[in-house]
C-alpha cells in the first residue's frame, strides 16, 4: 500500500468518527522551546494545558516532524529518520482510553478491503505503563489481547512528555512482530527491530515541570481535562505494509536511494541481511542520502533557508551531510540536481506545493550545495594543514581555536570538522570550540536580548490571557479608551507601578500594533488623569495577548485604571507606508524576476523596509531600476488597498501568498493592493491607497546566504530625503567640476584617466632625476685601502627600487677594480632608507654589501642585511647617518685590501 493511501485511510477512519481533519503545522513552528515540530500534538499544546479552548473536541492530522538528535544513527538502524510523518488522533476532554485503544486496534486490524491496514491481530503486542490496570483491562477484556502480549514498562518507556515542561501522561504502545528473520522472540523488551513500534497512545492527563532526564521530572498536577494524543509513525506503517526492511526503502524514499546508487555505481543491499545494523558502510551512506535529501526538501519547502544558527543550521547540516555521503560514495559532481527532483516526485502526491514551488526550493538547495563545494575546497586545505601540524606536534586532537576558525572563516560546521578530523585519526577539542562559539553568540546577541519579552511562558501572562484576548482596535483608530487589565514585572504580576519604573501593561483593548509579520511595534503614549506612560515596545508573548512595555513618566499606574491609549499618528502613518511598500516591492520583484522570487523574511519600520527573498544571483543596475519602476508605477496608479477576512482555504484559492514560518488561524486576513496585483495574508497595518506610500527607492541589494538576497528600500518622506541627499552630492560635484550633471560620469572618468597618466609620468621623471645624480655621486668616491668607496645621502624621498637602481648605477660607474657604494635617503615619513652595493672585484677581495649594512645600520639605530652584492634596510635617525658612514669607512680601512 502506498504511503499516500495509508495516510488517506487514517484520516478517513477518524473523520468518520467525528474528528476534524486539521492540516499539518509548518515544520518551523512558532514555539520558542522547539526548533521544529517533533510530534503530532505540538500545535495542540495550548488546548491540552487549558491555555486556549479547543475549537473541536476531536481532531486528526498528519503532522510533518523533524527529529535530529539521533542523526548519527540514520541509516544504521531500521527506524531512525530525520523527517517523518506522524498520524494522530486527538481528544480534548472528550473520549479517553477505551475509545482510543479500540479505534487504533480497529484500523490496524481491519482488512485491507474494508479500508483498514490488515495487520495480523496475532502479531500485535501492546505495552502499558507499570500500574495502568485500566489500560491492561481494556487490552485484555475489550480487545481480547492475551496477557502474554501485554507488557508493562516503566516511566522512561511508557510515560510520555515532550521532554520539556508541559502536558504528559502514561502511554500505551502498539508493536508488530515482523518475524524470526528480524531477530529474537520475546516481545519489544527483547528486540525492537523484530518487534517494531508503530503507534503510541498517550493518555494525556498531567502537567510536568522541568527535569534532568527522560524519567526524572516532577508531575505538577492534573490537566484541566483528560485528553488523548496518539501518534502512528506513517513511515513505520509503510515499512510494515510494503513488506520492506526499513523506512529508507518505502515508496517515499527508495527512489532517492536508487538514484543515488545509480549515480555512484553502487549496488545497494548486496551484503546486508535483514538486520540493517550489520550493513556495509556504503549501504548506510545510501540510506543517509535518501533520508537527508527528503528532509532537506521538506525543510526548504516549509521556508527554512540554510544558516549558521538555529533552524537554518539544521538544514545546512543535513544538506551537507547528504553531499558528503555522495562524495564518500565516489560522486563528485553536484548531486542535488540529480536527487532533489526524485524526492519531489516521491512527496508531491501528499504535498502538491513541493511541485508548484519547486523552482524556489531548488534554487535555495542547489545554491547551498554549490556554496558547500567551494567551502570544501577552501576549508579542506586548511584542515589538512592543521591536521598535519597537530600530528607532527604529537597532538591527539585539533585545538578548539582551529575548529572555530574553520567555522568562522570557512563556514565549516563543527560536525564536519569532527568527521573529517576523525577520518584522519584525530579528535577535536569540542569544549574549547563550544566556549568560543558561546562567546561569539553572547557578543552578537547582547543587544537583541534586552528588547523582547523574556518571560513568554510566565504564568502571569497565562492568567491575563485567560481573561480573554486583547482586542486590537488599531486597524480603525489610533486613540482608544481602555482599562488596565494587569501589570507584569520580571514575569511576575504586580499591582502598581510608580514614576520612573519600566513595567509591562496589558489593556482590555489597544490601538497599539504588536511587532509581528515584519512590522515593528507602534510608538505612542498611554495616559490617565495624572499618569503618563511612554510605550517602549509592544509584543505578543502569548497568542491573543498584547503586552506594552512602558516607562511610567508621570504619576502611578494600577490594575483596573481607566486609560487612553494613543498611537503616535506620524509614526503610524510612516509604518503603514513601509508595510504597504514591502508588499508592493514583493509584487514588483516577482513580476520582474518571476514567481519563485518569494519573500522569506521582512522587516519594516517608519521610512524603511527590507525584504529577504529567494534568488541566487545579484541584481544588476537595470533589474533594480526595473523593480523600482514597477513599484513606483503601482504607487502612481493609486491602487486601492482592500482588507478581507476569510478561511485559509478560500485565501489559498484566491492565490494569496502565505509566508513561511507563520502559522495561520482558521480565519485569515487577506490584504490586496490593486486586487490580485498584490495579495498576501497579513495582519499588518496598511495605507488605504497605494499612492499614500509616496515614493519608493531601492538603496541596497546583497546576498545574505546561499540562495537568499536582501533588498533594502526607503519609502515616503525618507525616500525623498534620501534622493535629496544624493542630489546635494551631485550638485556639489557639478559645481566643483563645472560640468552639467549629465556629464559627471564622463568627466570623472576622464579625470581619473588623466590622474593615472600624470602619476606615471611623475614616477618616470623622478626616476630619471635620481639616476642623473649617479654621475655626481660617483665623482665623490674616495679610495680606502684599495677600494673605491662612495658614501652619500641621496635626495629625500628616494626609496625602494629607485634607491637600489641608483646604487647599482653608481657602482657601475666606479669601474672594474674593487668598489663599494652606500647610499641613504631620508624617508618622507621619517627614518632612513639605505642600500649598499659591492662590485665583483670587491667581493673577490672579501667585501660584502650585507656586512657593510651590518656595520652601518646599528649606528643609526636601524636594521638591515642582505646578500654580498646588494643589501638594504630602513629605519633609524637621519642625524646619525654621517656617523654611520664614518664607521663603515673605518671598517673598510681595517679590511685587508
Ligand atoms: N505525542 C506522542 C509521540 O510523539 C504520541 O503522538 O509519540
JSON list of N, CA and C in Angstrom, two decimals, residues 745-813:
[
{"chain": "A", "resi": 745, "resn": "UNK", "atom": "N", "xyz": [29.67, 61.59, -14.99]},
{"chain": "A", "resi": 745, "resn": "UNK", "atom": "CA", "xyz": [30.39, 60.31, -15.06]},
{"chain": "A", "resi": 745, "resn": "UNK", "atom": "C", "xyz": [31.56, 60.39, -16.04]},
{"chain": "A", "resi": 746, "resn": "UNK", "atom": "N", "xyz": [31.27, 61.01, -17.20]},
{"chain": "A", "resi": 746, "resn": "UNK", "atom": "CA", "xyz": [32.30, 61.11, -18.23]},
{"chain": "A", "resi": 746, "resn": "UNK", "atom": "C", "xyz": [33.48, 61.95, -17.74]},
{"chain": "A", "resi": 747, "resn": "UNK", "atom": "N", "xyz": [33.12, 63.05, -17.08]},
{"chain": "A", "resi": 747, "resn": "UNK", "atom": "CA", "xyz": [34.15, 63.94, -16.60]},
{"chain": "A", "resi": 747, "resn": "UNK", "atom": "C", "xyz": [35.01, 63.25, -15.53]},
{"chain": "A", "resi": 748, "resn": "UNK", "atom": "N", "xyz": [34.36, 62.56, -14.61]},
{"chain": "A", "resi": 748, "resn": "UNK", "atom": "CA", "xyz": [35.11, 61.91, -13.54]},
{"chain": "A", "resi": 748, "resn": "UNK", "atom": "C", "xyz": [36.02, 60.83, -14.14]},
{"chain": "A", "resi": 749, "resn": "UNK", "atom": "N", "xyz": [35.48, 60.10, -15.11]},
{"chain": "A", "resi": 749, "resn": "UNK", "atom": "CA", "xyz": [36.30, 59.06, -15.71]},
{"chain": "A", "resi": 749, "resn": "UNK", "atom": "C", "xyz": [37.52, 59.67, -16.39]},
{"chain": "A", "resi": 750, "resn": "UNK", "atom": "N", "xyz": [37.28, 60.79, -17.12]},
{"chain": "A", "resi": 750, "resn": "UNK", "atom": "CA", "xyz": [38.40, 61.46, -17.80]},
{"chain": "A", "resi": 750, "resn": "UNK", "atom": "C", "xyz": [39.43, 61.94, -16.78]},
{"chain": "A", "resi": 751, "resn": "UNK", "atom": "N", "xyz": [38.92, 62.47, -15.65]},
{"chain": "A", "resi": 751, "resn": "UNK", "atom": "CA", "xyz": [39.84, 62.96, -14.62]},
{"chain": "A", "resi": 751, "resn": "UNK", "atom": "C", "xyz": [40.70, 61.84, -14.06]},
{"chain": "A", "resi": 752, "resn": "UNK", "atom": "N", "xyz": [40.06, 60.71, -13.80]},
{"chain": "A", "resi": 752, "resn": "UNK", "atom": "CA", "xyz": [40.80, 59.58, -13.23]},
{"chain": "A", "resi": 752, "resn": "UNK", "atom": "C", "xyz": [41.87, 59.11, -14.21]},
{"chain": "A", "resi": 753, "resn": "UNK", "atom": "N", "xyz": [41.49, 59.04, -15.50]},
{"chain": "A", "resi": 753, "resn": "UNK", "atom": "CA", "xyz": [42.45, 58.61, -16.51]},
{"chain": "A", "resi": 753, "resn": "UNK", "atom": "C", "xyz": [43.65, 59.56, -16.56]},
{"chain": "A", "resi": 754, "resn": "UNK", "atom": "N", "xyz": [43.33, 60.84, -16.55]},
{"chain": "A", "resi": 754, "resn": "UNK", "atom": "CA", "xyz": [44.43, 61.83, -16.61]},
{"chain": "A", "resi": 754, "resn": "UNK", "atom": "C", "xyz": [45.32, 61.75, -15.38]},
{"chain": "A", "resi": 755, "resn": "UNK", "atom": "N", "xyz": [44.66, 61.55, -14.24]},
{"chain": "A", "resi": 755, "resn": "UNK", "atom": "CA", "xyz": [45.42, 61.49, -13.00]},
{"chain": "A", "resi": 755, "resn": "UNK", "atom": "C", "xyz": [46.39, 60.32, -13.03]},
{"chain": "A", "resi": 756, "resn": "UNK", "atom": "N", "xyz": [45.90, 59.17, -13.53]},
{"chain": "A", "resi": 756, "resn": "UNK", "atom": "CA", "xyz": [46.76, 57.99, -13.60]},
{"chain": "A", "resi": 756, "resn": "UNK", "atom": "C", "xyz": [47.96, 58.25, -14.50]},
{"chain": "A", "resi": 757, "resn": "UNK", "atom": "N", "xyz": [47.68, 58.88, -15.67]},
{"chain": "A", "resi": 757, "resn": "UNK", "atom": "CA", "xyz": [48.75, 59.16, -16.62]},
{"chain": "A", "resi": 757, "resn": "UNK", "atom": "C", "xyz": [49.78, 60.11, -15.99]},
{"chain": "A", "resi": 758, "resn": "UNK", "atom": "N", "xyz": [49.24, 61.11, -15.26]},
{"chain": "A", "resi": 758, "resn": "UNK", "atom": "CA", "xyz": [50.14, 62.09, -14.64]},
{"chain": "A", "resi": 758, "resn": "UNK", "atom": "C", "xyz": [51.03, 61.42, -13.60]},
{"chain": "A", "resi": 759, "resn": "UNK", "atom": "N", "xyz": [50.44, 60.52, -12.83]},
{"chain": "A", "resi": 759, "resn": "UNK", "atom": "CA", "xyz": [51.21, 59.84, -11.80]},
{"chain": "A", "resi": 759, "resn": "UNK", "atom": "C", "xyz": [52.35, 59.01, -12.42]},
{"chain": "A", "resi": 760, "resn": "UNK", "atom": "N", "xyz": [52.02, 58.37, -13.52]},
{"chain": "A", "resi": 760, "resn": "UNK", "atom": "CA", "xyz": [53.03, 57.56, -14.21]},
{"chain": "A", "resi": 760, "resn": "UNK", "atom": "C", "xyz": [54.18, 58.43, -14.68]},
{"chain": "A", "resi": 761, "resn": "UNK", "atom": "N", "xyz": [53.81, 59.58, -15.29]},
{"chain": "A", "resi": 761, "resn": "UNK", "atom": "CA", "xyz": [54.80, 60.49, -15.81]},
{"chain": "A", "resi": 761, "resn": "UNK", "atom": "C", "xyz": [55.69, 61.01, -14.67]},
{"chain": "A", "resi": 762, "resn": "UNK", "atom": "N", "xyz": [55.04, 61.30, -13.56]},
{"chain": "A", "resi": 762, "resn": "UNK", "atom": "CA", "xyz": [55.77, 61.81, -12.40]},
{"chain": "A", "resi": 762, "resn": "UNK", "atom": "C", "xyz": [56.80, 60.78, -11.94]},
{"chain": "A", "resi": 763, "resn": "UNK", "atom": "N", "xyz": [56.39, 59.52, -11.88]},
{"chain": "A", "resi": 763, "resn": "UNK", "atom": "CA", "xyz": [57.30, 58.44, -11.48]},
{"chain": "A", "resi": 763, "resn": "UNK", "atom": "C", "xyz": [58.51, 58.39, -12.40]},
{"chain": "A", "resi": 764, "resn": "UNK", "atom": "N", "xyz": [58.18, 58.50, -13.70]},
{"chain": "A", "resi": 764, "resn": "UNK", "atom": "CA", "xyz": [59.26, 58.39, -14.69]},
{"chain": "A", "resi": 764, "resn": "UNK", "atom": "C", "xyz": [60.27, 59.53, -14.50]},
{"chain": "A", "resi": 765, "resn": "UNK", "atom": "N", "xyz": [59.74, 60.75, -14.32]},
{"chain": "A", "resi": 765, "resn": "UNK", "atom": "CA", "xyz": [60.62, 61.91, -14.16]},
{"chain": "A", "resi": 765, "resn": "UNK", "atom": "C", "xyz": [61.47, 61.80, -12.90]},
{"chain": "A", "resi": 766, "resn": "UNK", "atom": "N", "xyz": [60.82, 61.32, -11.84]},
{"chain": "A", "resi": 766, "resn": "UNK", "atom": "CA", "xyz": [61.55, 61.23, -10.58]},
{"chain": "A", "resi": 766, "resn": "UNK", "atom": "C", "xyz": [62.72, 60.24, -10.74]},
{"chain": "A", "resi": 767, "resn": "UNK", "atom": "N", "xyz": [62.41, 59.10, -11.37]},
{"chain": "A", "resi": 767, "resn": "UNK", "atom": "CA", "xyz": [63.45, 58.10, -11.55]},
{"chain": "A", "resi": 767, "resn": "UNK", "atom": "C", "xyz": [64.60, 58.66, -12.38]},
{"chain": "A", "resi": 768, "resn": "UNK", "atom": "N", "xyz": [64.22, 59.40, -13.44]},
{"chain": "A", "resi": 768, "resn": "UNK", "atom": "CA", "xyz": [65.26, 59.95, -14.32]},
{"chain": "A", "resi": 768, "resn": "UNK", "atom": "C", "xyz": [66.15, 60.92, -13.54]},
{"chain": "A", "resi": 769, "resn": "UNK", "atom": "N", "xyz": [65.49, 61.79, -12.72]},
{"chain": "A", "resi": 769, "resn": "UNK", "atom": "CA", "xyz": [66.25, 62.78, -11.96]},
{"chain": "A", "resi": 769, "resn": "UNK", "atom": "C", "xyz": [67.21, 62.09, -11.00]},
{"chain": "A", "resi": 770, "resn": "UNK", "atom": "N", "xyz": [66.72, 61.02, -10.37]},
{"chain": "A", "resi": 770, "resn": "UNK", "atom": "CA", "xyz": [67.57, 60.31, -9.43]},
{"chain": "A", "resi": 770, "resn": "UNK", "atom": "C", "xyz": [68.78, 59.71, -10.13]},
{"chain": "A", "resi": 771, "resn": "UNK", "atom": "N", "xyz": [68.48, 59.09, -11.28]},
{"chain": "A", "resi": 771, "resn": "UNK", "atom": "CA", "xyz": [69.59, 58.43, -11.99]},
{"chain": "A", "resi": 771, "resn": "UNK", "atom": "C", "xyz": [70.62, 59.45, -12.48]},
{"chain": "A", "resi": 772, "resn": "UNK", "atom": "N", "xyz": [70.10, 60.63, -12.81]},
{"chain": "A", "resi": 772, "resn": "UNK", "atom": "CA", "xyz": [71.02, 61.67, -13.28]},
{"chain": "A", "resi": 772, "resn": "UNK", "atom": "C", "xyz": [72.05, 62.03, -12.21]},
{"chain": "A", "resi": 773, "resn": "UNK", "atom": "N", "xyz": [71.63, 61.87, -10.94]},
{"chain": "A", "resi": 773, "resn": "UNK", "atom": "CA", "xyz": [72.59, 62.26, -9.88]},
{"chain": "A", "resi": 773, "resn": "UNK", "atom": "C", "xyz": [73.71, 61.23, -9.72]},
{"chain": "A", "resi": 774, "resn": "UNK", "atom": "N", "xyz": [73.59, 60.08, -10.45]},
{"chain": "A", "resi": 774, "resn": "UNK", "atom": "CA", "xyz": [74.57, 59.00, -10.27]},
{"chain": "A", "resi": 774, "resn": "UNK", "atom": "C", "xyz": [76.00, 59.47, -10.56]},
{"chain": "A", "resi": 775, "resn": "UNK", "atom": "N", "xyz": [76.13, 60.23, -11.65]},
{"chain": "A", "resi": 775, "resn": "UNK", "atom": "CA", "xyz": [77.46, 60.68, -12.04]},
{"chain": "A", "resi": 775, "resn": "UNK", "atom": "C", "xyz": [78.10, 61.53, -10.96]},
{"chain": "A", "resi": 776, "resn": "UNK", "atom": "N", "xyz": [77.26, 62.45, -10.40]},
{"chain": "A", "resi": 776, "resn": "UNK", "atom": "CA", "xyz": [77.73, 63.33, -9.35]},
{"chain": "A", "resi": 776, "resn": "UNK", "atom": "C", "xyz": [78.22, 62.55, -8.13]},
{"chain": "A", "resi": 777, "resn": "UNK", "atom": "N", "xyz": [77.40, 61.55, -7.76]},
{"chain": "A", "resi": 777, "resn": "UNK", "atom": "CA", "xyz": [77.74, 60.76, -6.59]},
{"chain": "A", "resi": 777, "resn": "UNK", "atom": "C", "xyz": [79.02, 59.96, -6.81]},
{"chain": "A", "resi": 778, "resn": "UNK", "atom": "N", "xyz": [79.15, 59.40, -8.02]},
{"chain": "A", "resi": 778, "resn": "UNK", "atom": "CA", "xyz": [80.34, 58.60, -8.33]},
{"chain": "A", "resi": 778, "resn": "UNK", "atom": "C", "xyz": [81.60, 59.46, -8.21]},
{"chain": "A", "resi": 779, "resn": "UNK", "atom": "N", "xyz": [81.42, 60.73, -8.57]},
{"chain": "A", "resi": 779, "resn": "UNK", "atom": "CA", "xyz": [82.57, 61.64, -8.53]},
{"chain": "A", "resi": 779, "resn": "UNK", "atom": "C", "xyz": [83.07, 61.89, -7.11]},
{"chain": "A", "resi": 780, "resn": "UNK", "atom": "N", "xyz": [82.19, 61.61, -6.11]},
{"chain": "A", "resi": 780, "resn": "UNK", "atom": "CA", "xyz": [82.59, 61.85, -4.72]},
{"chain": "A", "resi": 780, "resn": "UNK", "atom": "C", "xyz": [83.39, 60.69, -4.15]},
{"chain": "A", "resi": 781, "resn": "UNK", "atom": "N", "xyz": [83.71, 59.68, -4.97]},
{"chain": "A", "resi": 781, "resn": "UNK", "atom": "CA", "xyz": [84.33, 58.47, -4.41]},
{"chain": "A", "resi": 781, "resn": "UNK", "atom": "C", "xyz": [85.73, 58.76, -3.88]},
{"chain": "A", "resi": 782, "resn": "UNK", "atom": "N", "xyz": [86.10, 58.00, -2.88]},
{"chain": "A", "resi": 782, "resn": "UNK", "atom": "CA", "xyz": [87.46, 58.12, -2.38]},
{"chain": "A", "resi": 782, "resn": "UNK", "atom": "C", "xyz": [88.05, 56.72, -2.31]},
{"chain": "A", "resi": 783, "resn": "UNK", "atom": "N", "xyz": [89.32, 56.63, -2.15]},
{"chain": "A", "resi": 783, "resn": "UNK", "atom": "CA", "xyz": [89.98, 55.32, -2.10]},
{"chain": "A", "resi": 783, "resn": "UNK", "atom": "C", "xyz": [90.25, 54.97, -0.64]},
{"chain": "A", "resi": 784, "resn": "UNK", "atom": "N", "xyz": [89.72, 53.83, -0.20]},
{"chain": "A", "resi": 784, "resn": "UNK", "atom": "CA", "xyz": [90.01, 53.41, 1.17]},
{"chain": "A", "resi": 784, "resn": "UNK", "atom": "C", "xyz": [90.62, 52.02, 1.09]},
{"chain": "A", "resi": 785, "resn": "UNK", "atom": "N", "xyz": [91.85, 51.92, 1.43]},
{"chain": "A", "resi": 785, "resn": "UNK", "atom": "CA", "xyz": [92.58, 50.64, 1.44]},
{"chain": "A", "resi": 785, "resn": "UNK", "atom": "C", "xyz": [92.35, 49.85, 0.16]},
{"chain": "A", "resi": 786, "resn": "UNK", "atom": "N", "xyz": [92.42, 50.57, -0.99]},
{"chain": "A", "resi": 786, "resn": "UNK", "atom": "CA", "xyz": [92.34, 49.88, -2.29]},
{"chain": "A", "resi": 786, "resn": "UNK", "atom": "C", "xyz": [90.93, 49.68, -2.80]},
{"chain": "A", "resi": 787, "resn": "UNK", "atom": "N", "xyz": [89.92, 50.20, -2.06]},
{"chain": "A", "resi": 787, "resn": "UNK", "atom": "CA", "xyz": [88.54, 50.09, -2.54]},
{"chain": "A", "resi": 787, "resn": "UNK", "atom": "C", "xyz": [88.04, 51.48, -2.86]},
{"chain": "A", "resi": 788, "resn": "UNK", "atom": "N", "xyz": [87.39, 51.61, -4.08]},
{"chain": "A", "resi": 788, "resn": "UNK", "atom": "CA", "xyz": [86.74, 52.89, -4.39]},
{"chain": "A", "resi": 788, "resn": "UNK", "atom": "C", "xyz": [85.42, 52.89, -3.65]},
{"chain": "A", "resi": 789, "resn": "UNK", "atom": "N", "xyz": [85.22, 53.91, -2.82]},
{"chain": "A", "resi": 789, "resn": "UNK", "atom": "CA", "xyz": [84.05, 53.89, -1.95]},
{"chain": "A", "resi": 789, "resn": "UNK", "atom": "C", "xyz": [83.28, 55.20, -2.03]},
{"chain": "A", "resi": 790, "resn": "UNK", "atom": "N", "xyz": [81.94, 55.03, -2.20]},
{"chain": "A", "resi": 790, "resn": "UNK", "atom": "CA", "xyz": [81.06, 56.20, -2.17]},
{"chain": "A", "resi": 790, "resn": "UNK", "atom": "C", "xyz": [80.08, 56.02, -1.02]},
{"chain": "A", "resi": 791, "resn": "UNK", "atom": "N", "xyz": [80.06, 56.99, -0.12]},
{"chain": "A", "resi": 791, "resn": "UNK", "atom": "CA", "xyz": [79.03, 57.01, 0.91]},
{"chain": "A", "resi": 791, "resn": "UNK", "atom": "C", "xyz": [78.35, 58.36, 0.81]},
{"chain": "A", "resi": 792, "resn": "UNK", "atom": "N", "xyz": [77.04, 58.36, 0.47]},
{"chain": "A", "resi": 792, "resn": "UNK", "atom": "CA", "xyz": [76.40, 59.65, 0.23]},
{"chain": "A", "resi": 792, "resn": "UNK", "atom": "C", "xyz": [74.92, 59.62, 0.54]},
{"chain": "A", "resi": 793, "resn": "UNK", "atom": "N", "xyz": [74.41, 60.82, 0.83]},
{"chain": "A", "resi": 793, "resn": "UNK", "atom": "CA", "xyz": [72.97, 60.95, 1.04]},
{"chain": "A", "resi": 793, "resn": "UNK", "atom": "C", "xyz": [72.32, 61.41, -0.26]},
{"chain": "A", "resi": 794, "resn": "UNK", "atom": "N", "xyz": [71.44, 60.57, -0.79]},
{"chain": "A", "resi": 794, "resn": "UNK", "atom": "CA", "xyz": [70.68, 60.93, -1.99]},
{"chain": "A", "resi": 794, "resn": "UNK", "atom": "C", "xyz": [69.57, 61.88, -1.58]},
{"chain": "A", "resi": 795, "resn": "UNK", "atom": "N", "xyz": [68.88, 62.51, -2.58]},
{"chain": "A", "resi": 795, "resn": "UNK", "atom": "CA", "xyz": [67.78, 63.41, -2.22]},
{"chain": "A", "resi": 795, "resn": "UNK", "atom": "C", "xyz": [66.73, 62.71, -1.36]},
{"chain": "A", "resi": 796, "resn": "UNK", "atom": "N", "xyz": [66.00, 63.54, -0.60]},
{"chain": "A", "resi": 796, "resn": "UNK", "atom": "CA", "xyz": [64.96, 63.00, 0.27]},
{"chain": "A", "resi": 796, "resn": "UNK", "atom": "C", "xyz": [63.86, 62.32, -0.55]},
{"chain": "A", "resi": 797, "resn": "UNK", "atom": "N", "xyz": [63.32, 61.23, -0.01]},
{"chain": "A", "resi": 797, "resn": "UNK", "atom": "CA", "xyz": [62.14, 60.59, -0.65]},
{"chain": "A", "resi": 797, "resn": "UNK", "atom": "C", "xyz": [62.47, 59.60, -1.74]},
{"chain": "A", "resi": 798, "resn": "UNK", "atom": "N", "xyz": [63.75, 59.26, -1.93]},
{"chain": "A", "resi": 798, "resn": "UNK", "atom": "CA", "xyz": [64.08, 58.22, -2.92]},
{"chain": "A", "resi": 798, "resn": "UNK", "atom": "C", "xyz": [64.11, 56.89, -2.18]},
{"chain": "A", "resi": 799, "resn": "UNK", "atom": "N", "xyz": [63.17, 56.05, -2.47]},
{"chain": "A", "resi": 799, "resn": "UNK", "atom": "CA", "xyz": [63.12, 54.83, -1.66]},
{"chain": "A", "resi": 799, "resn": "UNK", "atom": "C", "xyz": [63.11, 53.59, -2.55]},
{"chain": "A", "resi": 800, "resn": "UNK", "atom": "N", "xyz": [63.21, 52.44, -1.92]},
{"chain": "A", "resi": 800, "resn": "UNK", "atom": "CA", "xyz": [62.99, 51.14, -2.57]},
{"chain": "A", "resi": 800, "resn": "UNK", "atom": "C", "xyz": [63.76, 50.99, -3.86]},
{"chain": "A", "resi": 801, "resn": "UNK", "atom": "N", "xyz": [62.97, 50.72, -4.91]},
{"chain": "A", "resi": 801, "resn": "UNK", "atom": "CA", "xyz": [63.55, 50.41, -6.21]},
{"chain": "A", "resi": 801, "resn": "UNK", "atom": "C", "xyz": [64.47, 51.51, -6.73]},
{"chain": "A", "resi": 802, "resn": "UNK", "atom": "N", "xyz": [64.01, 52.76, -6.54]},
{"chain": "A", "resi": 802, "resn": "UNK", "atom": "CA", "xyz": [64.79, 53.88, -7.08]},
{"chain": "A", "resi": 802, "resn": "UNK", "atom": "C", "xyz": [66.16, 53.95, -6.43]},
{"chain": "A", "resi": 803, "resn": "UNK", "atom": "N", "xyz": [66.19, 53.80, -5.12]},
{"chain": "A", "resi": 803, "resn": "UNK", "atom": "CA", "xyz": [67.46, 53.92, -4.41]},
{"chain": "A", "resi": 803, "resn": "UNK", "atom": "C", "xyz": [68.40, 52.77, -4.82]},
{"chain": "A", "resi": 804, "resn": "UNK", "atom": "N", "xyz": [67.80, 51.62, -5.05]},
{"chain": "A", "resi": 804, "resn": "UNK", "atom": "CA", "xyz": [68.60, 50.45, -5.45]},
{"chain": "A", "resi": 804, "resn": "UNK", "atom": "C", "xyz": [69.19, 50.69, -6.85]},
{"chain": "A", "resi": 805, "resn": "UNK", "atom": "N", "xyz": [68.32, 51.17, -7.77]},
{"chain": "A", "resi": 805, "resn": "UNK", "atom": "CA", "xyz": [68.82, 51.43, -9.13]},
{"chain": "A", "resi": 805, "resn": "UNK", "atom": "C", "xyz": [69.96, 52.44, -9.09]},
{"chain": "A", "resi": 806, "resn": "UNK", "atom": "N", "xyz": [69.78, 53.45, -8.25]},
{"chain": "A", "resi": 806, "resn": "UNK", "atom": "CA", "xyz": [70.80, 54.48, -8.16]},
{"chain": "A", "resi": 806, "resn": "UNK", "atom": "C", "xyz": [72.13, 53.90, -7.66]},
{"chain": "A", "resi": 807, "resn": "UNK", "atom": "N", "xyz": [72.04, 53.06, -6.62]},
{"chain": "A", "resi": 807, "resn": "UNK", "atom": "CA", "xyz": [73.27, 52.46, -6.07]},
{"chain": "A", "resi": 807, "resn": "UNK", "atom": "C", "xyz": [73.98, 51.61, -7.12]},
{"chain": "A", "resi": 808, "resn": "UNK", "atom": "N", "xyz": [73.16, 50.84, -7.90]},
{"chain": "A", "resi": 808, "resn": "UNK", "atom": "CA", "xyz": [73.79, 49.98, -8.91]},
{"chain": "A", "resi": 808, "resn": "UNK", "atom": "C", "xyz": [74.44, 50.83, -10.01]},
{"chain": "A", "resi": 809, "resn": "UNK", "atom": "N", "xyz": [73.77, 51.93, -10.34]},
{"chain": "A", "resi": 809, "resn": "UNK", "atom": "CA", "xyz": [74.32, 52.82, -11.38]},
{"chain": "A", "resi": 809, "resn": "UNK", "atom": "C", "xyz": [75.65, 53.42, -10.91]},
{"chain": "A", "resi": 810, "resn": "UNK", "atom": "N", "xyz": [75.66, 53.89, -9.65]},
{"chain": "A", "resi": 810, "resn": "UNK", "atom": "CA", "xyz": [76.91, 54.46, -9.11]},
{"chain": "A", "resi": 810, "resn": "UNK", "atom": "C", "xyz": [78.01, 53.40, -9.11]},
{"chain": "A", "resi": 811, "resn": "UNK", "atom": "N", "xyz": [77.65, 52.19, -8.65]},
{"chain": "A", "resi": 811, "resn": "UNK", "atom": "CA", "xyz": [78.64, 51.10, -8.59]},
{"chain": "A", "resi": 811, "resn": "UNK", "atom": "C", "xyz": [79.24, 50.86, -9.97]},
{"chain": "A", "resi": 812, "resn": "UNK", "atom": "N", "xyz": [78.36, 50.85, -11.02]},
{"chain": "A", "resi": 812, "resn": "UNK", "atom": "CA", "xyz": [78.84, 50.59, -12.38]},
{"chain": "A", "resi": 812, "resn": "UNK", "atom": "C", "xyz": [79.82, 51.66, -12.83]},
{"chain": "A", "resi": 813, "resn": "UNK", "atom": "N", "xyz": [79.60, 52.90, -12.34]},
{"chain": "A", "resi": 813, "resn": "UNK", "atom": "CA", "xyz": [80.47, 54.00, -12.77]},
{"chain": "A", "resi": 813, "resn": "UNK", "atom": "C", "xyz": [81.83, 53.99, -12.06]}
]
